[in-house]
Coordinates of C-alpha atoms in Angstrom, one line a residue:
G1 CA 0.0 0.0 0.0
M2 CA 1.1 3.5 -0.6
T3 CA 0.1 7.2 -0.8
V4 CA 2.2 8.0 -3.9
P5 CA -0.7 7.9 -6.4
V6 CA -3.3 9.8 -4.3
N7 CA -0.7 12.4 -3.2
A8 CA 0.3 12.9 -6.9
L9 CA -3.3 13.5 -7.8
L10 CA -4.2 15.7 -4.9
E11 CA -1.1 17.8 -5.1
R12 CA -1.1 17.9 -8.9
T13 CA 2.5 16.5 -9.2
G14 CA 1.9 13.8 -11.8
A15 CA 3.3 13.7 -15.3
K16 CA 2.9 16.3 -18.0
T17 CA 0.1 14.5 -19.9
A18 CA -1.6 14.9 -23.3
L19 CA -5.1 13.7 -24.3
I20 CA -6.1 12.5 -27.7
T21 CA -9.8 12.1 -28.3
T22 CA -12.5 12.1 -31.1
A23 CA -13.0 15.3 -33.0
G24 CA -15.7 17.4 -31.3
F25 CA -14.9 16.1 -27.8
R26 CA -11.7 17.9 -27.1
D27 CA -13.3 19.7 -24.1
I28 CA -15.0 16.8 -22.5
L29 CA -12.7 17.0 -19.4
K30 CA -13.6 20.7 -18.9
I31 CA -17.4 20.2 -19.5
G32 CA -17.7 17.1 -17.3
R33 CA -21.1 16.5 -15.8
Q34 CA -23.8 18.9 -14.7
N35 CA -23.1 18.2 -11.1
R36 CA -21.9 21.3 -9.2
P37 CA -19.7 21.5 -6.2
N38 CA -22.4 23.6 -4.4
L39 CA -25.8 23.6 -5.8
Y40 CA -26.8 27.1 -4.5
D41 CA -23.4 28.8 -4.9
P42 CA -23.2 30.6 -8.3
T43 CA -19.6 31.4 -7.7
A44 CA -18.5 27.8 -7.0
S45 CA -15.9 26.5 -9.5
R46 CA -14.7 23.1 -10.5
A47 CA -11.1 21.9 -10.2
A48 CA -9.1 22.5 -13.4
P49 CA -8.7 19.5 -15.7
L50 CA -5.5 17.5 -15.3
V51 CA -4.8 18.2 -19.0
P52 CA -5.1 21.9 -20.1
R53 CA -6.7 22.7 -23.4
D54 CA -3.4 23.2 -25.3
R55 CA -2.4 19.6 -24.6
R56 CA -5.8 18.1 -25.7
F57 CA -5.9 17.0 -29.3
A58 CA -8.9 15.8 -31.4
L59 CA -8.7 13.4 -34.4
S60 CA -11.3 12.4 -37.0
E61 CA -12.5 8.9 -36.4
R62 CA -15.9 7.2 -35.8
V63 CA -17.4 4.0 -34.6
G64 CA -21.1 3.4 -35.4
P65 CA -23.6 0.8 -34.2
D66 CA -22.5 -1.6 -36.8
G67 CA -18.7 -1.1 -36.1
L68 CA -15.9 0.9 -37.5
R69 CA -16.9 3.7 -39.9
E70 CA -13.9 6.0 -40.1
T71 CA -10.3 5.0 -39.3
V72 CA -7.8 7.5 -37.9
S73 CA -5.6 8.7 -40.7
A74 CA -1.8 8.4 -40.9
E75 CA -1.4 12.1 -41.5
E76 CA -3.3 13.1 -38.4
M77 CA -1.3 10.6 -36.4
R78 CA 1.9 12.1 -37.7
Q79 CA 0.8 15.6 -36.9
V80 CA -0.3 14.9 -33.4
T81 CA 2.9 13.0 -32.7
Q82 CA 4.9 16.0 -33.9
E83 CA 2.9 18.3 -31.5
I84 CA 3.4 16.0 -28.6
T85 CA 7.1 15.9 -29.2
Q86 CA 7.3 19.7 -29.4
K87 CA 5.4 20.1 -26.2
Q88 CA 7.7 17.7 -24.4
I89 CA 4.9 15.5 -23.1
D90 CA 5.7 12.8 -20.6
S91 CA 2.6 10.6 -21.0
V92 CA -0.3 10.2 -23.4
A93 CA -4.0 9.3 -22.8
V94 CA -6.1 8.2 -25.7
C95 CA -9.9 8.0 -25.4
F96 CA -12.1 7.7 -28.5
L97 CA -15.8 8.1 -28.2
F98 CA -17.0 4.5 -28.8
S99 CA -13.8 2.5 -28.3
Y100 CA -15.5 0.3 -25.7
Q101 CA -17.4 -1.1 -28.6
D102 CA -14.6 -1.2 -31.2
A103 CA -11.0 -0.5 -30.1
T104 CA -9.5 -0.6 -33.6
N105 CA -8.7 3.1 -33.8
E106 CA -7.3 3.3 -30.3
Q107 CA -5.1 0.3 -30.8
K108 CA -3.9 1.7 -34.2
L109 CA -2.9 5.0 -32.6
K110 CA -1.3 3.4 -29.6
N111 CA 0.9 1.2 -31.9
Y112 CA 1.9 4.3 -33.9
L113 CA 2.8 6.4 -30.8
K114 CA 4.7 3.5 -29.2
D115 CA 6.8 3.1 -32.4
T116 CA 7.6 6.8 -32.6
L117 CA 7.7 8.0 -29.0
S118 CA 9.4 6.6 -25.9
I119 CA 6.7 7.6 -23.4
P120 CA 3.7 5.7 -21.8
V121 CA 0.6 5.6 -24.0
K122 CA -2.7 4.6 -22.2
I123 CA -5.9 3.8 -24.1
S124 CA -9.4 3.8 -22.6
S125 CA -10.3 0.4 -24.1
E126 CA -7.6 -1.2 -21.9
I127 CA -8.2 1.0 -18.8
L128 CA -12.0 1.2 -18.6
P129 CA -13.9 -0.4 -21.6
E130 CA -17.3 0.9 -20.5
I131 CA -19.9 3.5 -21.4
R132 CA -19.9 7.1 -20.2
E133 CA -17.3 9.0 -22.1
Y134 CA -16.5 11.6 -19.4
E135 CA -15.7 9.0 -16.7
R136 CA -13.8 6.8 -19.2
T137 CA -11.8 9.8 -20.4
A138 CA -11.1 11.0 -16.8
A139 CA -10.0 7.5 -15.7
T140 CA -7.6 7.1 -18.7
V141 CA -6.1 10.5 -18.1
I142 CA -5.6 9.8 -14.4
D143 CA -3.9 6.5 -15.3
A144 CA -1.6 8.2 -17.8
Y145 CA -1.0 11.1 -15.4
L146 CA 0.2 8.7 -12.6
T147 CA 2.1 6.1 -14.8
P148 CA 5.6 7.8 -14.8
V149 CA 5.4 8.6 -11.1
M150 CA 4.3 5.1 -10.1
N151 CA 6.7 3.3 -12.5
S152 CA 9.6 5.2 -11.0
Y153 CA 8.5 4.4 -7.5
L154 CA 7.7 0.7 -8.1
E155 CA 10.9 0.1 -10.1
T156 CA 12.9 1.5 -7.2
L157 CA 11.0 -0.6 -4.7
A158 CA 11.5 -3.8 -6.8
Q159 CA 15.2 -3.0 -7.1
Q160 CA 15.7 -2.5 -3.4
C161 CA 13.8 -5.8 -2.7
R162 CA 16.1 -7.6 -5.2
E163 CA 19.2 -6.1 -3.5
R164 CA 18.1 -7.4 -0.1
G165 CA 17.0 -10.8 -1.4
I166 CA 13.3 -10.1 -0.7
P167 CA 10.7 -11.5 -3.1
E168 CA 9.0 -9.0 -5.4
P169 CA 6.2 -7.4 -3.4
H170 CA 2.5 -7.5 -4.2
I171 CA 0.8 -4.1 -4.4
M172 CA -2.4 -3.2 -2.6
K173 CA -5.2 -2.0 -4.8
S174 CA -8.2 0.2 -4.3
D175 CA -10.6 -2.7 -4.6
G176 CA -9.3 -4.5 -1.5
G177 CA -7.1 -7.0 -3.3
V178 CA -3.4 -7.2 -4.0
A179 CA -1.8 -7.5 -7.5
R180 CA 1.6 -8.3 -9.0
L181 CA 3.9 -5.4 -9.2
E182 CA 3.8 -5.6 -13.0
S183 CA 0.0 -5.4 -13.0
A184 CA 0.1 -2.3 -10.7
Q185 CA 2.6 -0.6 -13.1
S186 CA 0.3 -1.3 -16.0
R187 CA -2.8 0.3 -14.3
P188 CA -1.6 2.6 -11.5
I189 CA -5.1 4.1 -11.2
T190 CA -6.1 0.8 -9.5
T191 CA -3.8 1.7 -6.5
I192 CA -5.1 5.2 -5.9
M193 CA -7.1 4.4 -2.7
S194 CA -5.0 1.5 -1.5
G195 CA -4.4 2.8 2.0
P196 CA -8.0 3.2 3.2
A197 CA -8.9 -0.1 1.3
A198 CA -6.3 -2.0 3.3
G199 CA -7.9 -0.8 6.6
V200 CA -11.2 -2.2 5.5
V201 CA -9.6 -5.5 4.6
G202 CA -8.1 -5.6 8.1
A203 CA -11.5 -4.9 9.6
R204 CA -13.0 -7.7 7.5
S205 CA -10.3 -10.1 8.7
T206 CA -10.8 -9.2 12.3
A207 CA -14.6 -9.6 12.0
K208 CA -14.2 -13.0 10.4
S209 CA -11.7 -14.3 13.0
G210 CA -14.1 -13.5 15.8
S211 CA -17.3 -14.6 14.1
E212 CA -18.0 -17.3 16.7
R213 CA -18.3 -14.7 19.5
I214 CA -19.8 -11.8 17.6
A215 CA -23.5 -11.8 17.2
T216 CA -23.7 -9.5 14.2
K217 CA -23.0 -10.7 10.7
S218 CA -22.6 -7.3 9.0
F219 CA -20.2 -4.6 10.1
I220 CA -19.3 -1.0 9.6
S221 CA -15.6 -0.1 9.6
L222 CA -14.5 3.1 11.3
D223 CA -11.0 4.4 10.7
M224 CA -10.4 7.6 12.5
G225 CA -7.0 9.3 12.2
G226 CA -5.6 12.8 12.8
T227 CA -7.4 14.6 10.0
S228 CA -10.3 12.5 8.7
T229 CA -12.4 9.4 9.3
D230 CA -13.1 6.7 6.7
V231 CA -16.2 4.5 7.0
S232 CA -17.3 1.5 5.0
Y233 CA -20.0 -1.2 5.1
L234 CA -19.2 -4.9 5.2
D235 CA -22.3 -6.7 3.9
R236 CA -22.4 -10.0 5.8
G237 CA -18.7 -9.6 6.4
E238 CA -17.9 -9.0 2.7
I239 CA -16.4 -5.8 1.3
T240 CA -18.7 -3.6 -0.7
R241 CA -17.4 -1.8 -3.7
T242 CA -18.4 1.0 -6.0
T243 CA -17.4 2.5 -9.4
D244 CA -18.6 6.0 -8.4
A245 CA -15.7 7.4 -6.4
T246 CA -14.1 10.8 -6.5
V247 CA -10.5 11.7 -5.5
G248 CA -9.4 15.3 -5.7
E249 CA -12.6 16.3 -7.6
Q250 CA -11.6 13.8 -10.3
P251 CA -14.0 10.8 -11.0
V252 CA -12.4 7.4 -10.5
A253 CA -14.8 5.1 -12.3
I254 CA -12.9 1.9 -11.6
S255 CA -13.9 -0.6 -8.9
V256 CA -12.9 0.6 -5.4
V257 CA -13.9 -0.2 -1.8
D258 CA -17.0 1.8 -1.0
I259 CA -15.5 4.3 1.5
E260 CA -17.1 7.5 2.7
T261 CA -14.6 10.1 4.1
V262 CA -15.5 12.9 6.5
G263 CA -13.1 15.7 7.6
A264 CA -13.3 14.9 11.3
G265 CA -10.2 13.4 13.1
G266 CA -8.2 13.8 16.3
G267 CA -6.6 17.0 15.0
S268 CA -9.8 18.5 13.6
V269 CA -10.2 22.1 14.7
A270 CA -13.3 23.3 16.6
W271 CA -14.7 26.6 15.5
V272 CA -17.9 28.7 15.7
D273 CA -19.7 29.8 12.6
S274 CA -21.4 33.1 11.9
G275 CA -24.6 31.9 13.3
G276 CA -23.0 30.9 16.6
A277 CA -23.1 27.2 16.0
L278 CA -20.2 24.9 17.1
R279 CA -18.5 23.2 14.2
V280 CA -15.6 20.6 13.9
G281 CA -13.4 20.3 10.9
P282 CA -12.5 20.0 8.1
D283 CA -9.5 22.1 9.0
S284 CA -6.9 20.2 11.0
A285 CA -4.2 21.4 13.3
G286 CA -1.8 18.8 11.8
A287 CA 1.1 17.2 13.6
V288 CA 3.0 20.5 13.8
P289 CA 2.1 22.7 15.7
G290 CA -0.8 20.2 16.4
P291 CA -3.6 20.5 19.0
A292 CA -3.1 23.1 21.7
C293 CA -2.4 20.3 24.2
Y294 CA 0.7 19.3 22.3
D295 CA 2.3 22.5 23.7
R296 CA 4.1 23.2 20.5
G297 CA 2.7 26.6 19.9
G298 CA -0.7 25.6 18.6
T299 CA -3.7 27.4 20.0
D300 CA -6.7 25.8 18.2
A301 CA -9.0 23.6 20.2
T302 CA -9.3 20.1 18.6
V303 CA -11.0 16.8 19.2
T304 CA -7.8 15.7 21.0
D305 CA -8.0 18.7 23.4
A306 CA -11.6 17.8 24.1
A307 CA -10.6 14.2 24.8
L308 CA -7.9 15.3 27.2
L309 CA -10.2 17.6 29.1
K310 CA -12.9 14.9 29.4
G311 CA -10.3 12.5 30.9
F312 CA -10.3 10.1 28.1
L313 CA -6.6 10.9 27.8
A314 CA -4.3 11.4 30.8
D315 CA -2.7 14.7 31.6
N316 CA 1.1 14.5 30.9
A317 CA 0.6 11.3 28.9
T318 CA 3.2 10.8 26.2
L319 CA 2.1 10.1 22.6
G320 CA 4.5 8.2 20.4
N321 CA 7.4 8.9 22.7
E322 CA 7.4 12.4 21.3
V323 CA 4.5 14.6 22.6
Q324 CA 3.6 15.1 26.2
L325 CA 0.0 16.2 26.7
N326 CA -0.6 19.4 28.6
Q327 CA -4.2 19.7 30.0
S328 CA -3.9 23.4 30.9
K329 CA -3.2 24.3 27.3
A330 CA -6.3 22.3 26.2
Y331 CA -8.3 24.0 28.9
S332 CA -7.3 27.5 27.6
A333 CA -8.1 26.6 24.0
L334 CA -11.5 25.2 25.0
Q335 CA -12.3 28.2 27.2
A336 CA -11.9 30.4 24.1
V337 CA -14.3 28.1 22.1
A338 CA -16.8 28.1 25.0
E339 CA -16.8 31.9 25.2
E340 CA -17.3 32.3 21.5
A341 CA -20.1 29.7 21.3
D342 CA -21.8 31.1 24.5
L343 CA -21.3 27.8 26.4
S344 CA -21.0 27.6 30.2
D345 CA -17.5 26.3 30.5
P346 CA -14.6 24.4 28.7
H347 CA -16.0 21.0 29.8
T348 CA -19.3 21.8 28.0
A349 CA -17.3 22.8 25.0
A350 CA -15.5 19.5 25.1
E351 CA -18.7 17.6 25.2
G352 CA -20.1 19.6 22.3
I353 CA -17.0 19.0 20.2
F354 CA -17.4 15.2 20.7
E355 CA -21.1 15.4 19.9
V356 CA -20.6 17.4 16.7
A357 CA -17.7 15.3 15.5
T358 CA -19.5 12.0 16.1
Q359 CA -22.7 13.4 14.5
R360 CA -20.6 14.1 11.3
M361 CA -19.3 10.5 11.4
G362 CA -22.8 9.2 11.9
R363 CA -24.0 11.0 8.7
A364 CA -21.1 9.3 6.8
I365 CA -22.2 5.9 8.2
R366 CA -25.8 6.5 7.2
S367 CA -24.7 7.3 3.7
V368 CA -23.0 3.8 3.3
T369 CA -25.9 2.0 5.1
V370 CA -29.3 3.6 5.2
E371 CA -28.9 5.3 1.8
R372 CA -28.0 2.0 0.3
G373 CA -30.8 0.0 1.9
F374 CA -28.9 -1.4 5.0
D375 CA -29.8 -1.0 8.7
P376 CA -26.9 0.1 10.8
R377 CA -28.6 -1.2 13.9
E378 CA -28.0 -4.7 12.7
C379 CA -24.3 -4.2 12.4
G380 CA -21.2 -4.3 14.6
L381 CA -18.9 -1.2 14.5
V382 CA -15.2 -2.2 13.9
A383 CA -13.2 0.8 15.2
Y384 CA -9.5 1.4 14.6
G385 CA -7.0 4.0 13.7
G386 CA -5.4 6.3 16.3
A387 CA -8.7 7.8 17.5
G388 CA -11.4 5.4 16.3
P389 CA -11.7 3.3 19.6
M390 CA -12.0 6.6 21.6
V391 CA -15.2 7.7 19.9
A392 CA -16.7 4.3 18.9
T393 CA -19.1 3.7 21.7
Q394 CA -20.5 7.3 21.6
L395 CA -21.0 7.0 17.9
A396 CA -22.6 3.6 18.3
S397 CA -25.0 4.9 20.9
Q398 CA -26.2 7.6 18.4
L399 CA -26.8 5.0 15.8
D400 CA -28.4 2.4 18.1
I401 CA -25.6 0.0 17.4
N402 CA -25.1 -2.5 20.3
T403 CA -21.7 -4.1 19.4
V404 CA -18.3 -2.4 19.0
I405 CA -15.2 -4.4 17.9
I406 CA -11.7 -3.1 18.7
P407 CA -9.1 -5.2 16.7
P408 CA -5.7 -6.1 18.1
L409 CA -3.1 -3.9 16.3
G410 CA -5.9 -1.4 15.7
G411 CA -3.5 1.5 15.3
V412 CA -1.8 -0.3 12.3
L413 CA -4.8 -2.2 11.0
S414 CA -4.1 -1.1 7.4
A415 CA -0.8 -2.8 7.6
Y416 CA -2.4 -5.9 8.8
G417 CA -4.9 -5.6 6.0
L418 CA -2.1 -5.6 3.5
V419 CA -0.7 -8.9 4.6
S420 CA -4.2 -10.5 4.8
A421 CA -5.6 -9.3 1.4
N422 CA -6.3 -11.8 -1.3
E423 CA -4.8 -11.5 -4.8
R424 CA -7.6 -10.1 -6.9
Y425 CA -8.1 -9.0 -10.5
M426 CA -11.1 -7.7 -12.3
S427 CA -12.2 -7.2 -15.9
S428 CA -15.3 -5.5 -17.4
Q429 CA -17.0 -4.9 -20.7
T430 CA -20.0 -2.8 -21.7
Y431 CA -22.8 -4.8 -23.4
Q432 CA -26.0 -2.7 -23.8
A433 CA -29.3 -4.5 -24.5
S434 CA -32.7 -5.1 -22.9
L435 CA -32.8 -8.4 -21.1
E436 CA -35.9 -9.3 -23.1
S437 CA -33.9 -9.3 -26.4
A438 CA -30.5 -10.2 -25.1
S439 CA -28.8 -13.4 -26.2
D440 CA -27.9 -15.7 -23.4
T441 CA -25.3 -17.4 -25.6
E442 CA -23.6 -14.1 -26.6
I443 CA -23.4 -12.9 -23.1
E444 CA -22.1 -16.2 -21.8
S445 CA -19.4 -16.0 -24.5
L446 CA -18.4 -12.5 -23.3
Y447 CA -18.3 -13.6 -19.7
S448 CA -16.0 -16.5 -20.8
Q449 CA -13.6 -14.0 -22.5
L450 CA -13.5 -11.8 -19.4
E451 CA -12.8 -14.9 -17.2
D452 CA -9.9 -15.8 -19.5
S453 CA -8.6 -12.3 -19.2
V454 CA -8.5 -12.2 -15.4
S455 CA -7.2 -15.8 -15.3
D456 CA -4.2 -14.8 -17.3
E457 CA -3.2 -12.4 -14.6
F458 CA -2.5 -15.4 -12.3
G459 CA -0.3 -17.3 -14.6
E460 CA 0.1 -20.8 -13.3
K461 CA -1.4 -19.9 -9.8
Q462 CA -4.5 -21.7 -8.7
I463 CA -7.6 -19.4 -8.7
S464 CA -9.8 -19.8 -5.6
S465 CA -12.9 -18.3 -7.0
L466 CA -14.4 -16.5 -10.1
S467 CA -17.4 -14.3 -9.6
R468 CA -19.7 -12.6 -12.2
T469 CA -21.8 -9.5 -11.8
A470 CA -23.9 -7.4 -14.1
E471 CA -24.8 -3.7 -14.0
L472 CA -28.5 -3.5 -14.6
R473 CA -31.1 -0.7 -14.7
Y474 CA -34.7 0.0 -15.8
E475 CA -35.1 1.4 -19.3
G476 CA -34.6 5.1 -19.2
Q477 CA -32.6 5.3 -16.0
S478 CA -29.1 6.7 -16.1
H479 CA -27.5 4.6 -13.3
E480 CA -27.3 0.9 -12.6
I481 CA -27.1 -1.4 -9.6
S482 CA -24.8 -4.5 -9.5
V483 CA -26.4 -8.0 -9.4
A484 CA -24.6 -11.3 -9.0
V485 CA -24.7 -13.5 -12.1
E486 CA -25.0 -17.3 -12.1
T487 CA -23.3 -19.6 -14.6
P488 CA -24.6 -20.1 -17.3
F489 CA -26.2 -16.8 -17.9
D490 CA -30.0 -16.8 -17.8
R491 CA -31.7 -13.5 -18.7
R492 CA -35.0 -14.6 -17.1
K493 CA -33.3 -15.4 -13.8
M494 CA -31.4 -12.1 -14.0
T495 CA -34.6 -10.1 -14.6
A496 CA -36.1 -11.6 -11.4
K497 CA -32.9 -11.0 -9.4
F498 CA -32.7 -7.4 -10.5
H499 CA -36.3 -6.7 -9.4
T500 CA -35.5 -8.1 -6.0
A501 CA -32.2 -6.2 -5.7
Y502 CA -33.9 -3.0 -6.7
A503 CA -36.7 -3.4 -4.2
D504 CA -34.1 -4.2 -1.5
Q505 CA -32.3 -1.0 -2.2
Y506 CA -35.1 1.5 -3.0
G507 CA -38.1 -0.1 -1.3
Y508 CA -40.1 -0.7 -4.5
Q509 CA -39.9 -2.2 -8.0
M510 CA -41.3 -1.3 -11.4
N511 CA -42.7 -3.3 -14.3
D512 CA -40.4 -1.5 -16.9
T513 CA -38.1 -3.2 -19.2
V514 CA -34.7 -4.2 -17.6
E515 CA -31.5 -3.3 -19.4
I516 CA -28.1 -4.9 -19.0
V517 CA -25.3 -2.4 -19.3
T518 CA -21.9 -3.7 -18.2
L519 CA -20.5 -7.2 -17.5
R520 CA -17.9 -7.7 -14.8
V521 CA -15.7 -10.7 -13.7
A522 CA -13.5 -10.9 -10.6
A523 CA -10.9 -13.6 -9.9
V524 CA -9.5 -14.2 -6.5
Q525 CA -6.7 -16.3 -5.0
D526 CA -7.3 -16.7 -1.3
R527 CA -4.4 -16.2 1.1
D528 CA -4.2 -17.5 4.6
I529 CA -5.1 -14.8 7.1
P530 CA -2.1 -14.3 9.5
P531 CA -3.0 -14.3 13.2
A532 CA -3.2 -10.8 14.7
S533 CA -3.0 -11.2 18.5
V534 CA -1.6 -9.3 21.4
G535 CA -0.4 -10.4 24.8
V536 CA -3.1 -11.0 27.5
A537 CA -2.9 -11.2 31.2
E538 CA -3.7 -14.1 33.6
S539 CA -6.1 -11.8 35.6
T540 CA -7.7 -8.5 34.9
Q541 CA -6.7 -5.6 37.2
P542 CA -6.9 -1.8 36.8
V543 CA -3.6 0.0 36.8
D544 CA -4.9 3.4 37.8
Y545 CA -8.0 5.5 38.4
R546 CA -8.9 9.0 37.1
D547 CA -11.9 11.3 36.7
V548 CA -13.6 10.9 33.3
L549 CA -16.5 12.9 31.8
F550 CA -18.9 10.6 29.9
A551 CA -21.7 11.8 27.6
S552 CA -24.3 10.0 29.7
S553 CA -23.1 11.3 33.1
N554 CA -23.6 14.4 35.1
G555 CA -20.0 15.5 35.9
K556 CA -16.9 13.4 36.0
R557 CA -16.8 9.9 37.5
E558 CA -13.8 8.1 39.1
T559 CA -13.0 5.5 36.4
P560 CA -10.7 2.5 36.5
I561 CA -7.9 2.5 33.9
Y562 CA -6.7 -0.7 32.3
R563 CA -3.8 -1.6 30.0
R564 CA -4.9 -3.8 27.2
S565 CA -2.2 -6.2 28.1
S566 CA -3.6 -6.4 31.7
I567 CA -6.9 -7.9 30.6
S568 CA -7.5 -11.6 30.8
V569 CA -9.4 -13.6 28.1
N570 CA -13.1 -14.0 28.9
D571 CA -13.0 -11.5 31.8
Y572 CA -15.7 -8.9 31.6
I573 CA -15.2 -5.2 32.4
D574 CA -18.3 -3.2 33.2
G575 CA -18.3 0.4 32.2
P576 CA -17.3 3.0 33.0
A577 CA -13.7 2.1 32.1
V578 CA -10.8 3.3 30.0
I579 CA -8.5 0.8 28.3
E580 CA -5.1 2.2 27.1
E581 CA -2.5 0.9 24.8
S582 CA 0.4 2.4 22.9
E583 CA -1.6 2.9 19.7
H584 CA -5.0 4.1 21.0
T585 CA -7.4 4.5 23.9
I586 CA -10.6 2.6 24.2
I587 CA -13.6 4.1 26.0
V588 CA -16.2 1.8 27.8
P589 CA -19.0 4.1 29.0
P590 CA -21.5 3.3 31.7
K591 CA -24.0 0.6 30.7
W592 CA -21.5 -1.0 28.3
T593 CA -19.4 -4.1 29.0
A594 CA -16.1 -5.1 27.4
D595 CA -14.5 -8.6 27.1
M596 CA -11.3 -9.9 25.5
M597 CA -11.5 -12.7 22.9
N598 CA -8.8 -15.3 22.5
N599 CA -7.1 -13.4 19.6
G600 CA -6.9 -10.2 21.6
T601 CA -9.9 -8.6 19.9
I602 CA -12.0 -6.6 22.4
Q603 CA -15.8 -6.7 22.1
I604 CA -17.8 -3.9 23.8
R605 CA -21.6 -4.5 24.1
S606 CA -24.4 -2.2 25.2
S607 CA -26.6 -3.5 28.0
T608 CA -29.5 -1.2 27.1

């Protein structure tokens, strides 16, 4: 896993890229979709395209319903190659209008450019052979934009591994699987959200390893760090994915783990808006100067300052052997917030900050559950990251979630996800037809071709599973839902399954014609999940006591403090309690009970 691709995209430090597209569609990156950053703000502006207009070229070519109608000419290819050379372009993206249906022109141009230039050339029929020209163009441009940066990084990584006698590494992808280094180099866009995806894989592995003791079958992952919080839904323990993600205001239409991010983390700054309402984030105090309690010159009140004043964190506690917390600095920062927000005292401000921050996280959780037809009350909340376990029970109470899971190694769960992720490859192809008139034989043939394509990625390795899905919609709709496909393909069964899936997600179904739009195949090679355990004690004993302010209490309560390593397996700790370890702090409020599983996972359950 890495942050190289996402940082290159967010900071605009990728390659100098050119785009070649069909005549008449030169400005597709600029036009985009009708969606606006802020519906009611007439001054709102979109991010500038990754490729400015002077590096976008249009060639005459055309594909019709019956196939290729106009081939790209040798003269135009020569001219565009000359301009690319003059502009000292580092990478080229090619996206012709209907290349998902017939890629002849794209392949012809790619071969010409590869023969005459020594730079990467990416074509949309290899990156994303699907409908929607804007998303397909954007994905191809992103891939070309990232290729030189990623190739340099991955080649250096491979070289250093060889020098140390280490096997060539697998690379984490945004869909929650790992891939061969060569595969990641060929499609760097697939790695763009690898870090957050690895955390969700770690949450999935934790939930599965404790399935005998955990009552819930579906889970919500909560990864709270210093600047933001990522949430995702695990449907019956399985990762959910989407092709409708955005990174740095750029659409990423490939398959990625369905993650919702909110700008609320441990370092998120509390502030008061013009109406006098208390807000938290998205601005962050960062690591330097950091929250006021770091005593490094920062004066902004943050979630961490609130946690310190509430007693969740200990005064003078050391974080990472670098920062010693100063409660008096936190008190002063929260006093300023309380005065500006017209609150009674800094402790009330601290309570308000926690309430506002967790409400924002709750909205993100509802977006990946309720808005997709899932009930969060039937889920367990898997909390990790540096701050996730500290807010998990308060957030769970707001959502009527009764079970919270704190994994071992929760502060580095993304790293654990990396080593427990399966090798996974995916291939897709647009095939538009109504299910009434579709040919089962033709669709089955296309699925077989896609299966051959993903199988080739494994070489001689044994594939554990192949899965098929189809993107379906009612006639006239513009967006689809994904439905699992049985082998062999049967359009009548698919029609019935789509009606059921649509009703599950939206609460009703229609009698309209059902269209099939895109076929997908995923191939997986399972890997053994390594054990993730921590040391446990023979008996459970608190190591200290301190006053803690809980949301459900009136004033601070003397609360026992435990070390995670001082808790015995199968011993129960009734709240209120605080459980500390080097990576994070776990809060067990009143009317909640915590117990340690054999593998070191802590389960916290509500008694109400």
